[in-house]
Amino acid sequence: MPDEQVYFKKIQKSVESITHYYDFKRIDTPILEDAEVFSKGTGITTDIVQKEMYTFRTKGGDLVALRPEFTPGIARSYIENGMYNLPQPVKVWTMGPLFRHERPQAGRYRQFFQFDIEALGDKSASIDGQIIQMSYDILKDLGFKNISIEVNSIGDSECKPYFKKILTTYFRSRKSTLCSDCQRRLKENPLRILDCKEEKCQRVKAGAPQIIDHLCENCHAHFKQVLEFLDELELPYTLNPYLVRGLDYYTKTVFEIVEKTENGTTQGSLVGGGRYDNLVKILGGRDVPACGAAGGVDRIVNLMKTREMKPDKKEVKTEIFLAQLGQLAKRKSLKLFEEFRAAKIPVAESFSKDSLRTQLNTANKMGIKWVLIFGQKEALEDFITLRDMDTGVQKEIKLNKVVEEMEQKINKK
Ligand code: AMP
């Protein structure tokens, strides 16, 4: 909506300035991709692909999907454009609409916006640290105060399958106490049971084994380093052993940034991300480790609105109103208006109105100081009448001097 645009603009500006600082370049991937990019990439057993992705067959018979997230499209683009040949890591960011057919609820939309940052081609824990730092910086820059980072490691292809087995054994013996979704997850991806929000599953998972105790040596060392970076950066984080994130491709580090309210509860995550060392390979590329994060723009906007975190309105205030009477004046007004635009001086108008009184009323409501009145006589004789709305004093200015004189008046203050 028009009133919300300032918030979206502010978020884009923060993302642009922080990504620019860390030398991330903008990338834009198509909204429509082969459905396979997501079914393979995001994962066939994920809620996103199973329940939420909008897929359809084109007249030519291709199965396509509206992108439900950015990462697989970016990884596909990395492969197709041979970005292995660029200096690594390849650091990119993007922002735009995504689509998920979710159950309608507060803060969840079927078309929503995310900003997204990705670094491909580097396995070092410092990249995880940088991605988390940048995500945190963006929220700080937007004015969020009480934010906290939740972090976990979910291992890699060496230790994750082993842990899944342990977890399956644990949950299988308690199957009847799980919700119906989790009973299905038990077969497909038991890790997902850990982030189920259903009350009955909460109790079962409280006693579940924790992956952190079952990481392989490599993942353990990597995670330790990530935490050391976060300590060094003095970022406020907590270990959350139940954080697994809903996507198949994550390996090692996963994190979410949440806002804590006064009574300590959180309102869902604002940013989420992690490392995905296998995704490029799953999509048919080489072995390229990577790490990234995505922030929910709509959710951030909603919070900014409720917290009255107004974006600073540094936009130039409009002080001039151009009022016109009659056809000739109207025609000439359009040209004058364009001259003001070229001089970058904001001018309000209401070309569709014919009565001077209505136009003066509008100017008054807008708190305008100067009204330029362009009537029949003025248009014929090439001058304009300037009215000071505070004092009511009027004077005439030659048409070819108007822009220059108004510029002086505005700059004098
Ligand atoms: P995800 O891509 O699911 O990890 O989500 C990253 C962020 O996007 C979340 O932290 C939310 O802030 C936001 N998000 C995810 N799904 C939606 C949705 N359906 N509507 C609005 N925001 C969403």
GROMACS .gro file of C-alpha atoms in nm, residues 254-393:
model
  140
  254VAL     CA    1   2.175  -2.295   1.077
  255PHE     CA    2   2.053  -1.974   1.240
  256GLU     CA    3   1.753  -1.753   1.289
  257ILE     CA    4   1.725  -1.400   1.419
  258VAL     CA    5   1.422  -1.327   1.635
  259GLU     CA    6   1.292  -1.024   1.816
  260LYS     CA    7   1.232  -1.072   2.185
  261THR     CA    8   0.928  -0.900   2.328
  262GLU     CA    9   0.900  -0.765   2.684
  263ASN     CA   10   0.777  -1.092   2.834
  264GLY     CA   11   1.059  -1.278   2.668
  265THR     CA   12   0.860  -1.453   2.401
  266THR     CA   13   0.946  -1.418   2.038
  267GLN     CA   14   0.726  -1.340   1.742
  268GLY     CA   15   0.868  -1.574   1.484
  269SER     CA   16   1.189  -1.522   1.298
  270LEU     CA   17   1.282  -1.215   1.099
  271VAL     CA   18   1.585  -1.361   0.926
  272GLY     CA   19   1.684  -1.724   0.874
  273GLY     CA   20   1.970  -1.893   0.704
  274GLY     CA   21   2.261  -2.127   0.716
  275ARG     CA   22   2.521  -2.324   0.530
  276TYR     CA   23   2.432  -2.541   0.233
  277ASP     CA   24   2.743  -2.724   0.121
  278ASN     CA   25   2.563  -2.980  -0.099
  279LEU     CA   26   2.309  -2.772  -0.290
  280VAL     CA   27   2.518  -2.683  -0.596
  281LYS     CA   28   2.611  -3.048  -0.636
  282ILE     CA   29   2.249  -3.163  -0.592
  283LEU     CA   30   2.156  -2.929  -0.877
  284GLY     CA   31   2.414  -3.088  -1.104
  285GLY     CA   32   2.711  -2.859  -1.037
  286ARG     CA   33   3.048  -2.914  -0.874
  287ASP     CA   34   3.118  -2.948  -0.505
  288VAL     CA   35   3.065  -2.586  -0.395
  289PRO     CA   36   3.021  -2.505  -0.026
  290ALA     CA   37   2.800  -2.204   0.044
  291CYS     CA   38   2.620  -2.007   0.312
  292GLY     CA   39   2.334  -1.757   0.303
  293ALA     CA   40   2.039  -1.591   0.474
  294ALA     CA   41   1.696  -1.453   0.393
  295GLY     CA   42   1.495  -1.188   0.574
  296GLY     CA   43   1.116  -1.158   0.572
  297VAL     CA   44   1.053  -0.803   0.454
  298ASP     CA   45   0.675  -0.801   0.517
  299ARG     CA   46   0.723  -0.923   0.871
  300ILE     CA   47   0.991  -0.662   0.936
  301VAL     CA   48   0.761  -0.392   0.795
  302ASN     CA   49   0.475  -0.507   1.021
  303LEU     CA   50   0.699  -0.485   1.327
  304MET     CA   51   0.841  -0.148   1.226
  305LYS     CA   52   0.485  -0.020   1.198
  306THR     CA   53   0.372  -0.151   1.536
  307ARG     CA   54   0.690  -0.032   1.706
  308GLU     CA   55   0.652   0.305   1.536
  309MET     CA   56   1.003   0.270   1.400
  310LYS     CA   57   0.936   0.541   1.145
  311PRO     CA   58   1.178   0.555   0.855
  312ASP     CA   59   1.346   0.898   0.867
  313LYS     CA   60   1.162   1.121   0.630
  314LYS     CA   61   1.449   1.306   0.476
  315GLU     CA   62   1.247   1.358   0.160
  316VAL     CA   63   1.241   1.719   0.048
  317LYS     CA   64   0.929   1.894   0.167
  318THR     CA   65   0.708   2.036  -0.107
  319GLU     CA   66   0.668   2.410  -0.058
  320ILE     CA   67   0.531   2.518  -0.394
  321PHE     CA   68   0.190   2.457  -0.545
  322LEU     CA   69   0.109   2.532  -0.906
  323ALA     CA   70  -0.251   2.642  -0.955
  324GLN     CA   71  -0.392   2.705  -1.300
  325LEU     CA   72  -0.708   2.845  -1.461
  326GLY     CA   73  -0.815   2.793  -1.821
  327GLN     CA   74  -0.692   2.580  -2.110
  328LEU     CA   75  -0.395   2.790  -2.221
  329ALA     CA   76  -0.264   2.819  -1.865
  330LYS     CA   77  -0.313   2.449  -1.814
  331ARG     CA   78  -0.106   2.370  -2.124
  332LYS     CA   79   0.168   2.608  -2.024
  333SER     CA   80   0.160   2.477  -1.665
  334LEU     CA   81   0.261   2.134  -1.781
  335LYS     CA   82   0.573   2.279  -1.938
  336LEU     CA   83   0.653   2.489  -1.632
  337PHE     CA   84   0.603   2.186  -1.413
  338GLU     CA   85   0.855   1.995  -1.621
  339GLU     CA   86   1.106   2.283  -1.581
  340PHE     CA   87   1.071   2.256  -1.203
  341ARG     CA   88   1.126   1.882  -1.225
  342ALA     CA   89   1.445   1.934  -1.427
  343ALA     CA   90   1.565   2.179  -1.159
  344LYS     CA   91   1.480   1.912  -0.894
  345ILE     CA   92   1.240   2.143  -0.710
  346PRO     CA   93   0.933   1.959  -0.580
  347VAL     CA   94   0.606   2.121  -0.686
  348ALA     CA   95   0.255   2.001  -0.608
  349GLU     CA   96  -0.034   2.052  -0.850
  350SER     CA   97  -0.387   1.949  -0.915
  351PHE     CA   98  -0.419   1.984  -1.290
  352SER     CA   99  -0.752   1.810  -1.293
  353LYS     CA  100  -0.917   2.086  -1.086
  354ASP     CA  101  -1.051   2.399  -1.251
  355SER     CA  102  -1.158   2.618  -0.961
  356LEU     CA  103  -0.894   2.841  -0.802
  357ARG     CA  104  -1.064   2.815  -0.464
  358THR     CA  105  -1.046   2.436  -0.465
  359GLN     CA  106  -0.680   2.452  -0.561
  360LEU     CA  107  -0.597   2.704  -0.290
  361ASN     CA  108  -0.780   2.488  -0.037
  362THR     CA  109  -0.577   2.185  -0.140
  363ALA     CA  110  -0.254   2.386  -0.108
  364ASN     CA  111  -0.363   2.503   0.234
  365LYS     CA  112  -0.430   2.149   0.354
  366MET     CA  113  -0.088   2.044   0.236
  367GLY     CA  114   0.071   2.325   0.439
  368ILE     CA  115   0.218   2.484   0.126
  369LYS     CA  116   0.393   2.819   0.163
  370TRP     CA  117   0.401   2.939  -0.200
  371VAL     CA  118   0.126   2.912  -0.459
  372LEU     CA  119   0.198   3.001  -0.819
  373ILE     CA  120  -0.124   3.116  -0.984
  374PHE     CA  121  -0.135   3.075  -1.357
  375GLY     CA  122  -0.458   3.225  -1.498
  376GLN     CA  123  -0.581   3.340  -1.843
  377LYS     CA  124  -0.419   3.684  -1.820
  378GLU     CA  125  -0.091   3.542  -1.692
  379ALA     CA  126  -0.080   3.281  -1.967
  380LEU     CA  127  -0.141   3.541  -2.240
  381GLU     CA  128   0.117   3.785  -2.104
  382ASP     CA  129   0.375   3.525  -1.988
  383PHE     CA  130   0.393   3.602  -1.621
  384ILE     CA  131   0.279   3.425  -1.307
  385THR     CA  132   0.128   3.546  -0.980
  386LEU     CA  133   0.305   3.429  -0.667
  387ARG     CA  134   0.098   3.414  -0.350
  388ASP     CA  135   0.254   3.385  -0.006
  389MET     CA  136   0.001   3.165   0.176
  390ASP     CA  137   0.112   3.287   0.522
  391THR     CA  138   0.064   3.658   0.455
  392GLY     CA  139  -0.170   3.656   0.155
  393VAL     CA  140   0.069   3.897  -0.023
   0.00000   0.00000   0.00000
